[in-house]
Amino acid sequence: MAIYRFRVTFEDYEDIYREIDMPSKGTFLALHEAIHQSTGYKADVSSSFYVSNDQWKKGTEIALLPSSRKADTGVLLMETIRLSKFIDDPHQKFYYIYNFDRPYDFHVELVKILKEEDGKVYPLISRVVGDAPKNASAANFPLSTGIDDDDEDEEITTDETEYGVDDEEEFDMFDDGESEGEEQSEQKSGYEDEF
């Protein structure tokens, strides 16, 4: 049996990729699960592969947990479609969107066709380069999970001294006129206005 070696690259992080060996009779669902075994992301979320050309244009969609609208239009399902059905080119490409709620986009490219080796269990993650980003939402912007929101709020608060502004008097040098309070504070400190 033929073994397809796919290189799976994060679209926004080209230096992070996985190489996954898949049997030609394997399904797109098995590839989807292997990708997320290698990233640590949940595999049971709405996602889709799209048959693609060299410019990564999306063609036929192969979906997991499709929306009712997609299901009504007869979208192909990952669990029923074998990889070999859409391998027409020795460098076949698939555009893959993981988790439509908080999407990550991947480029999946066939890089080699190998012979099955005795003793190896497929799918096989043959190469891992770089750590997958910790949170799938981090690619765009942080989203609240509803868990430990109090802790997240603490991280967001800012300290006025962070940018070297720790005293309201420092803003006074930008004022056009002087107030009596400013004159008194300058006299007490011994500084004179040089402007």
PDB file of C-alpha atoms in Angstrom:
ATOM      1  CA  MET A   1       0.000   0.000   0.000  1.00  0.00           C
ATOM      2  CA  ALA A   2       1.191   3.535  -0.746  1.00  0.00           C
ATOM      3  CA  ILE A   3       1.990   5.911   2.096  1.00  0.00           C
ATOM      4  CA  TYR A   4       1.463   9.629   1.626  1.00  0.00           C
ATOM      5  CA  ARG A   5       3.803  11.961   3.493  1.00  0.00           C
ATOM      6  CA  PHE A   6       2.104  15.294   4.089  1.00  0.00           C
ATOM      7  CA  ARG A   7       3.792  18.448   5.339  1.00  0.00           C
ATOM      8  CA  VAL A   8       1.334  20.403   7.476  1.00  0.00           C
ATOM      9  CA  THR A   9       2.320  24.041   7.992  1.00  0.00           C
ATOM     10  CA  PHE A  10       0.590  26.771   9.999  1.00  0.00           C
ATOM     11  CA  GLU A  11      -0.290  29.481   7.493  1.00  0.00           C
ATOM     12  CA  ASP A  12       0.768  32.269   9.882  1.00  0.00           C
ATOM     13  CA  TYR A  13       3.797  30.404  11.265  1.00  0.00           C
ATOM     14  CA  GLU A  14       5.696  28.926   8.331  1.00  0.00           C
ATOM     15  CA  ASP A  15       8.600  27.809  10.527  1.00  0.00           C
ATOM     16  CA  ILE A  16       6.267  25.480  12.478  1.00  0.00           C
ATOM     17  CA  TYR A  17       5.301  22.311  10.670  1.00  0.00           C
ATOM     18  CA  ARG A  18       4.593  18.607  10.969  1.00  0.00           C
ATOM     19  CA  GLU A  19       5.239  15.744   8.576  1.00  0.00           C
ATOM     20  CA  ILE A  20       2.628  13.034   8.807  1.00  0.00           C
ATOM     21  CA  ASP A  21       2.689   9.670   6.998  1.00  0.00           C
ATOM     22  CA  MET A  22      -0.779   8.467   6.044  1.00  0.00           C
ATOM     23  CA  PRO A  23      -1.909   5.285   4.293  1.00  0.00           C
ATOM     24  CA  SER A  24      -3.500   6.026   0.912  1.00  0.00           C
ATOM     25  CA  LYS A  25      -6.694   4.269   2.023  1.00  0.00           C
ATOM     26  CA  GLY A  26      -6.882   6.462   5.146  1.00  0.00           C
ATOM     27  CA  THR A  27      -9.640   9.040   5.499  1.00  0.00           C
ATOM     28  CA  PHE A  28      -9.444  12.797   5.827  1.00  0.00           C
ATOM     29  CA  LEU A  29     -10.752  12.315   9.376  1.00  0.00           C
ATOM     30  CA  ALA A  30      -7.683  10.211  10.229  1.00  0.00           C
ATOM     31  CA  LEU A  31      -5.432  12.977   8.824  1.00  0.00           C
ATOM     32  CA  HIS A  32      -7.363  15.596  10.807  1.00  0.00           C
ATOM     33  CA  GLU A  33      -6.901  13.558  14.011  1.00  0.00           C
ATOM     34  CA  ALA A  34      -3.189  12.991  13.308  1.00  0.00           C
ATOM     35  CA  ILE A  35      -2.658  16.736  12.823  1.00  0.00           C
ATOM     36  CA  HIS A  36      -4.187  17.424  16.224  1.00  0.00           C
ATOM     37  CA  GLN A  37      -2.349  14.594  17.894  1.00  0.00           C
ATOM     38  CA  SER A  38       0.799  16.459  16.798  1.00  0.00           C
ATOM     39  CA  THR A  39      -0.434  19.925  17.898  1.00  0.00           C
ATOM     40  CA  GLY A  40      -2.275  19.031  21.084  1.00  0.00           C
ATOM     41  CA  TYR A  41      -5.468  20.799  19.929  1.00  0.00           C
ATOM     42  CA  LYS A  42      -8.928  19.295  20.353  1.00  0.00           C
ATOM     43  CA  ALA A  43      -9.908  17.306  17.271  1.00  0.00           C
ATOM     44  CA  ASP A  44     -13.687  17.332  17.796  1.00  0.00           C
ATOM     45  CA  VAL A  45     -14.440  20.795  16.384  1.00  0.00           C
ATOM     46  CA  SER A  46     -15.900  21.930  13.077  1.00  0.00           C
ATOM     47  CA  SER A  47     -13.100  21.959  10.479  1.00  0.00           C
ATOM     48  CA  SER A  48     -12.635  21.505   6.732  1.00  0.00           C
ATOM     49  CA  PHE A  49     -10.087  20.461   4.132  1.00  0.00           C
ATOM     50  CA  TYR A  50     -10.323  22.091   0.705  1.00  0.00           C
ATOM     51  CA  VAL A  51      -8.758  20.550  -2.384  1.00  0.00           C
ATOM     52  CA  SER A  52      -6.315  23.235  -3.489  1.00  0.00           C
ATOM     53  CA  ASN A  53      -4.089  24.358  -6.337  1.00  0.00           C
ATOM     54  CA  ASP A  54      -0.532  25.726  -6.206  1.00  0.00           C
ATOM     55  CA  GLN A  55      -1.842  29.179  -5.174  1.00  0.00           C
ATOM     56  CA  TRP A  56      -3.804  27.647  -2.255  1.00  0.00           C
ATOM     57  CA  LYS A  57      -7.178  28.472  -3.809  1.00  0.00           C
ATOM     58  CA  LYS A  58      -9.973  26.554  -2.127  1.00  0.00           C
ATOM     59  CA  GLY A  59     -11.815  23.976  -4.206  1.00  0.00           C
ATOM     60  CA  THR A  60     -13.979  21.024  -3.124  1.00  0.00           C
ATOM     61  CA  GLU A  61     -14.698  21.055   0.614  1.00  0.00           C
ATOM     62  CA  ILE A  62     -14.394  17.998   2.853  1.00  0.00           C
ATOM     63  CA  ALA A  63     -15.890  18.816   6.269  1.00  0.00           C
ATOM     64  CA  LEU A  64     -16.050  17.601   9.854  1.00  0.00           C
ATOM     65  CA  LEU A  65     -19.149  18.563  11.864  1.00  0.00           C
ATOM     66  CA  PRO A  66     -20.508  20.761   9.061  1.00  0.00           C
ATOM     67  CA  SER A  67     -23.127  23.428   9.669  1.00  0.00           C
ATOM     68  CA  SER A  68     -26.691  22.496   8.750  1.00  0.00           C
ATOM     69  CA  ARG A  69     -26.441  24.751   5.679  1.00  0.00           C
ATOM     70  CA  LYS A  70     -23.347  22.891   4.437  1.00  0.00           C
ATOM     71  CA  ALA A  71     -24.914  19.529   5.239  1.00  0.00           C
ATOM     72  CA  ASP A  72     -28.028  20.489   3.257  1.00  0.00           C
ATOM     73  CA  THR A  73     -25.885  21.285   0.214  1.00  0.00           C
ATOM     74  CA  GLY A  74     -24.311  17.828   0.357  1.00  0.00           C
ATOM     75  CA  VAL A  75     -20.799  18.729   1.554  1.00  0.00           C
ATOM     76  CA  LEU A  76     -18.393  15.766   1.595  1.00  0.00           C
ATOM     77  CA  LEU A  77     -17.636  14.356   5.040  1.00  0.00           C
ATOM     78  CA  MET A  78     -14.118  13.654   6.359  1.00  0.00           C
ATOM     79  CA  GLU A  79     -15.097  10.308   7.847  1.00  0.00           C
ATOM     80  CA  THR A  80     -16.286   8.894   4.503  1.00  0.00           C
ATOM     81  CA  ILE A  81     -13.718  10.242   2.009  1.00  0.00           C
ATOM     82  CA  ARG A  82     -10.401   8.460   1.433  1.00  0.00           C
ATOM     83  CA  LEU A  83      -7.283  10.519   0.807  1.00  0.00           C
ATOM     84  CA  SER A  84      -6.567   8.676  -2.469  1.00  0.00           C
ATOM     85  CA  LYS A  85      -9.803  10.023  -3.980  1.00  0.00           C
ATOM     86  CA  PHE A  86      -8.295  13.532  -4.176  1.00  0.00           C
ATOM     87  CA  ILE A  87      -4.615  12.814  -4.842  1.00  0.00           C
ATOM     88  CA  ASP A  88      -4.210  13.750  -8.520  1.00  0.00           C
ATOM     89  CA  ASP A  89      -0.774  15.334  -8.308  1.00  0.00           C
ATOM     90  CA  PRO A  90       2.493  14.162  -6.678  1.00  0.00           C
ATOM     91  CA  HIS A  91       2.497  17.518  -4.833  1.00  0.00           C
ATOM     92  CA  GLN A  92      -1.246  17.704  -4.139  1.00  0.00           C
ATOM     93  CA  LYS A  93      -2.228  20.556  -1.811  1.00  0.00           C
ATOM     94  CA  PHE A  94      -5.084  20.946   0.633  1.00  0.00           C
ATOM     95  CA  TYR A  95      -6.048  24.147   2.415  1.00  0.00           C
ATOM     96  CA  TYR A  96      -7.192  23.202   5.903  1.00  0.00           C
ATOM     97  CA  ILE A  97      -9.192  25.329   8.336  1.00  0.00           C
ATOM     98  CA  TYR A  98      -9.269  24.078  11.909  1.00  0.00           C
ATOM     99  CA  ASN A  99     -12.048  25.217  14.247  1.00  0.00           C
ATOM    100  CA  PHE A 100     -14.317  27.681  12.467  1.00  0.00           C
ATOM    101  CA  ASP A 101     -15.168  29.363  15.805  1.00  0.00           C
ATOM    102  CA  ARG A 102     -11.510  30.330  16.430  1.00  0.00           C
ATOM    103  CA  PRO A 103      -9.823  29.363  13.184  1.00  0.00           C
ATOM    104  CA  TYR A 104      -6.292  28.399  12.367  1.00  0.00           C
ATOM    105  CA  ASP A 105      -5.413  27.940   8.713  1.00  0.00           C
ATOM    106  CA  PHE A 106      -2.967  25.289   7.572  1.00  0.00           C
ATOM    107  CA  HIS A 107      -1.309  24.355   4.305  1.00  0.00           C
ATOM    108  CA  VAL A 108      -1.198  20.596   3.772  1.00  0.00           C
ATOM    109  CA  GLU A 109       1.038  19.433   0.944  1.00  0.00           C
ATOM    110  CA  LEU A 110       1.893  15.963  -0.273  1.00  0.00           C
ATOM    111  CA  VAL A 111       5.701  15.879  -0.278  1.00  0.00           C
ATOM    112  CA  LYS A 112       6.452  12.167  -0.875  1.00  0.00           C
ATOM    113  CA  ILE A 113       4.817   8.904  -1.771  1.00  0.00           C
ATOM    114  CA  LEU A 114       6.484   6.048   0.096  1.00  0.00           C
ATOM    115  CA  LYS A 115       6.063   2.289   0.420  1.00  0.00           C
ATOM    116  CA  GLU A 116       4.527   0.901   3.579  1.00  0.00           C
ATOM    117  CA  GLU A 117       7.189  -0.318   5.999  1.00  0.00           C
ATOM    118  CA  ASP A 118       6.727  -3.368   8.213  1.00  0.00           C
ATOM    119  CA  GLY A 119       6.542  -2.585  11.897  1.00  0.00           C
ATOM    120  CA  LYS A 120       5.334   1.020  11.461  1.00  0.00           C
ATOM    121  CA  VAL A 121       1.878   2.009  12.599  1.00  0.00           C
ATOM    122  CA  TYR A 122       0.056   4.571  10.456  1.00  0.00           C
ATOM    123  CA  PRO A 123      -0.840   7.398  10.686  1.00  0.00           C
ATOM    124  CA  LEU A 124       2.701   8.235  11.776  1.00  0.00           C
ATOM    125  CA  ILE A 125       3.981  11.650  12.827  1.00  0.00           C
ATOM    126  CA  SER A 126       7.412  11.444  11.215  1.00  0.00           C
ATOM    127  CA  ARG A 127       8.684  14.960  11.932  1.00  0.00           C
ATOM    128  CA  VAL A 128       7.814  17.797  14.323  1.00  0.00           C
ATOM    129  CA  VAL A 129       9.397  21.237  13.870  1.00  0.00           C
ATOM    130  CA  GLY A 130       8.516  24.026  16.293  1.00  0.00           C
ATOM    131  CA  ASP A 131       5.924  24.202  19.043  1.00  0.00           C
ATOM    132  CA  ALA A 132       2.308  24.715  18.092  1.00  0.00           C
ATOM    133  CA  PRO A 133       0.947  27.996  19.466  1.00  0.00           C
ATOM    134  CA  LYS A 134      -0.626  27.291  22.855  1.00  0.00           C
ATOM    135  CA  ASN A 135      -4.040  28.729  22.150  1.00  0.00           C
ATOM    136  CA  ALA A 136      -5.763  28.559  18.799  1.00  0.00           C
ATOM    137  CA  SER A 137      -7.283  32.013  19.377  1.00  0.00           C
ATOM    138  CA  ALA A 138      -3.839  33.555  19.883  1.00  0.00           C
ATOM    139  CA  ALA A 139      -3.299  33.835  16.136  1.00  0.00           C
ATOM    140  CA  ASN A 140      -5.847  36.643  15.950  1.00  0.00           C
ATOM    141  CA  PHE A 141      -6.536  38.092  19.386  1.00  0.00           C
ATOM    142  CA  PRO A 142      -7.162  36.825  22.917  1.00  0.00           C
ATOM    143  CA  LEU A 143     -10.712  35.703  23.559  1.00  0.00           C
ATOM    144  CA  SER A 144     -12.313  35.162  26.938  1.00  0.00           C
ATOM    145  CA  THR A 145     -12.924  31.532  27.831  1.00  0.00           C
ATOM    146  CA  GLY A 146     -15.086  32.315  30.848  1.00  0.00           C
ATOM    147  CA  ILE A 147     -12.584  30.445  33.032  1.00  0.00           C
ATOM    148  CA  ASP A 148     -10.524  32.478  35.485  1.00  0.00           C
ATOM    149  CA  ASP A 149     -11.659  35.760  33.923  1.00  0.00           C
ATOM    150  CA  ASP A 150     -10.668  37.545  37.160  1.00  0.00           C
ATOM    151  CA  ASP A 151      -7.031  36.547  36.616  1.00  0.00           C
ATOM    152  CA  GLU A 152      -7.131  37.732  33.022  1.00  0.00           C
ATOM    153  CA  ASP A 153      -8.461  41.138  34.109  1.00  0.00           C
ATOM    154  CA  GLU A 154      -5.482  41.567  36.424  1.00  0.00           C
ATOM    155  CA  GLU A 155      -3.083  41.024  33.532  1.00  0.00           C
ATOM    156  CA  ILE A 156      -4.848  43.637  31.422  1.00  0.00           C
ATOM    157  CA  THR A 157      -4.684  46.455  33.998  1.00  0.00           C
ATOM    158  CA  THR A 158      -1.868  48.923  33.423  1.00  0.00           C
ATOM    159  CA  ASP A 159       0.337  50.845  35.801  1.00  0.00           C
ATOM    160  CA  GLU A 160       0.826  54.537  35.063  1.00  0.00           C
ATOM    161  CA  THR A 161       4.493  54.265  35.987  1.00  0.00           C
ATOM    162  CA  GLU A 162       5.055  51.687  33.272  1.00  0.00           C
ATOM    163  CA  TYR A 163       5.868  54.393  30.738  1.00  0.00           C
ATOM    164  CA  GLY A 164       7.821  56.655  33.105  1.00  0.00           C
ATOM    165  CA  VAL A 165       4.793  58.746  34.064  1.00  0.00           C
ATOM    166  CA  ASP A 166       4.421  58.374  37.795  1.00  0.00           C
ATOM    167  CA  ASP A 167       3.487  61.845  38.874  1.00  0.00           C
ATOM    168  CA  GLU A 168       0.872  64.303  37.717  1.00  0.00           C
ATOM    169  CA  GLU A 169       3.438  67.149  37.957  1.00  0.00           C
ATOM    170  CA  GLU A 170       5.292  65.750  34.957  1.00  0.00           C
ATOM    171  CA  PHE A 171       2.277  66.522  32.824  1.00  0.00           C
ATOM    172  CA  ASP A 172       2.430  70.182  33.920  1.00  0.00           C
ATOM    173  CA  MET A 173       5.396  70.979  31.705  1.00  0.00           C
ATOM    174  CA  PHE A 174       3.104  70.513  28.715  1.00  0.00           C
ATOM    175  CA  ASP A 175       0.581  73.118  29.905  1.00  0.00           C
ATOM    176  CA  ASP A 176       0.610  76.530  28.213  1.00  0.00           C
ATOM    177  CA  GLY A 177      -0.006  78.520  31.372  1.00  0.00           C
ATOM    178  CA  GLU A 178       1.144  78.122  34.952  1.00  0.00           C
ATOM    179  CA  SER A 179      -1.156  77.843  37.904  1.00  0.00           C
ATOM    180  CA  GLU A 180      -0.388  79.060  41.421  1.00  0.00           C
ATOM    181  CA  GLY A 181       0.072  75.468  42.615  1.00  0.00           C
ATOM    182  CA  GLU A 182       2.771  74.883  40.013  1.00  0.00           C
ATOM    183  CA  GLU A 183       4.670  78.012  41.013  1.00  0.00           C
ATOM    184  CA  GLN A 184       4.600  76.988  44.655  1.00  0.00           C
ATOM    185  CA  SER A 185       5.829  73.461  43.916  1.00  0.00           C
ATOM    186  CA  GLU A 186       8.681  74.873  41.770  1.00  0.00           C
ATOM    187  CA  GLN A 187       9.721  77.220  44.565  1.00  0.00           C
ATOM    188  CA  LYS A 188       9.675  74.419  47.135  1.00  0.00           C
ATOM    189  CA  SER A 189      11.771  72.126  44.977  1.00  0.00           C
ATOM    190  CA  GLY A 190      14.212  74.866  43.987  1.00  0.00           C
ATOM    191  CA  TYR A 191      13.634  74.346  40.274  1.00  0.00           C
ATOM    192  CA  GLU A 192      12.838  77.225  37.978  1.00  0.00           C
ATOM    193  CA  ASP A 193      10.898  77.059  34.747  1.00  0.00           C
ATOM    194  CA  GLU A 194      13.424  77.337  31.927  1.00  0.00           C
ATOM    195  CA  PHE A 195      10.826  77.655  29.161  1.00  0.00           C
TER     196      PHE A 195
END
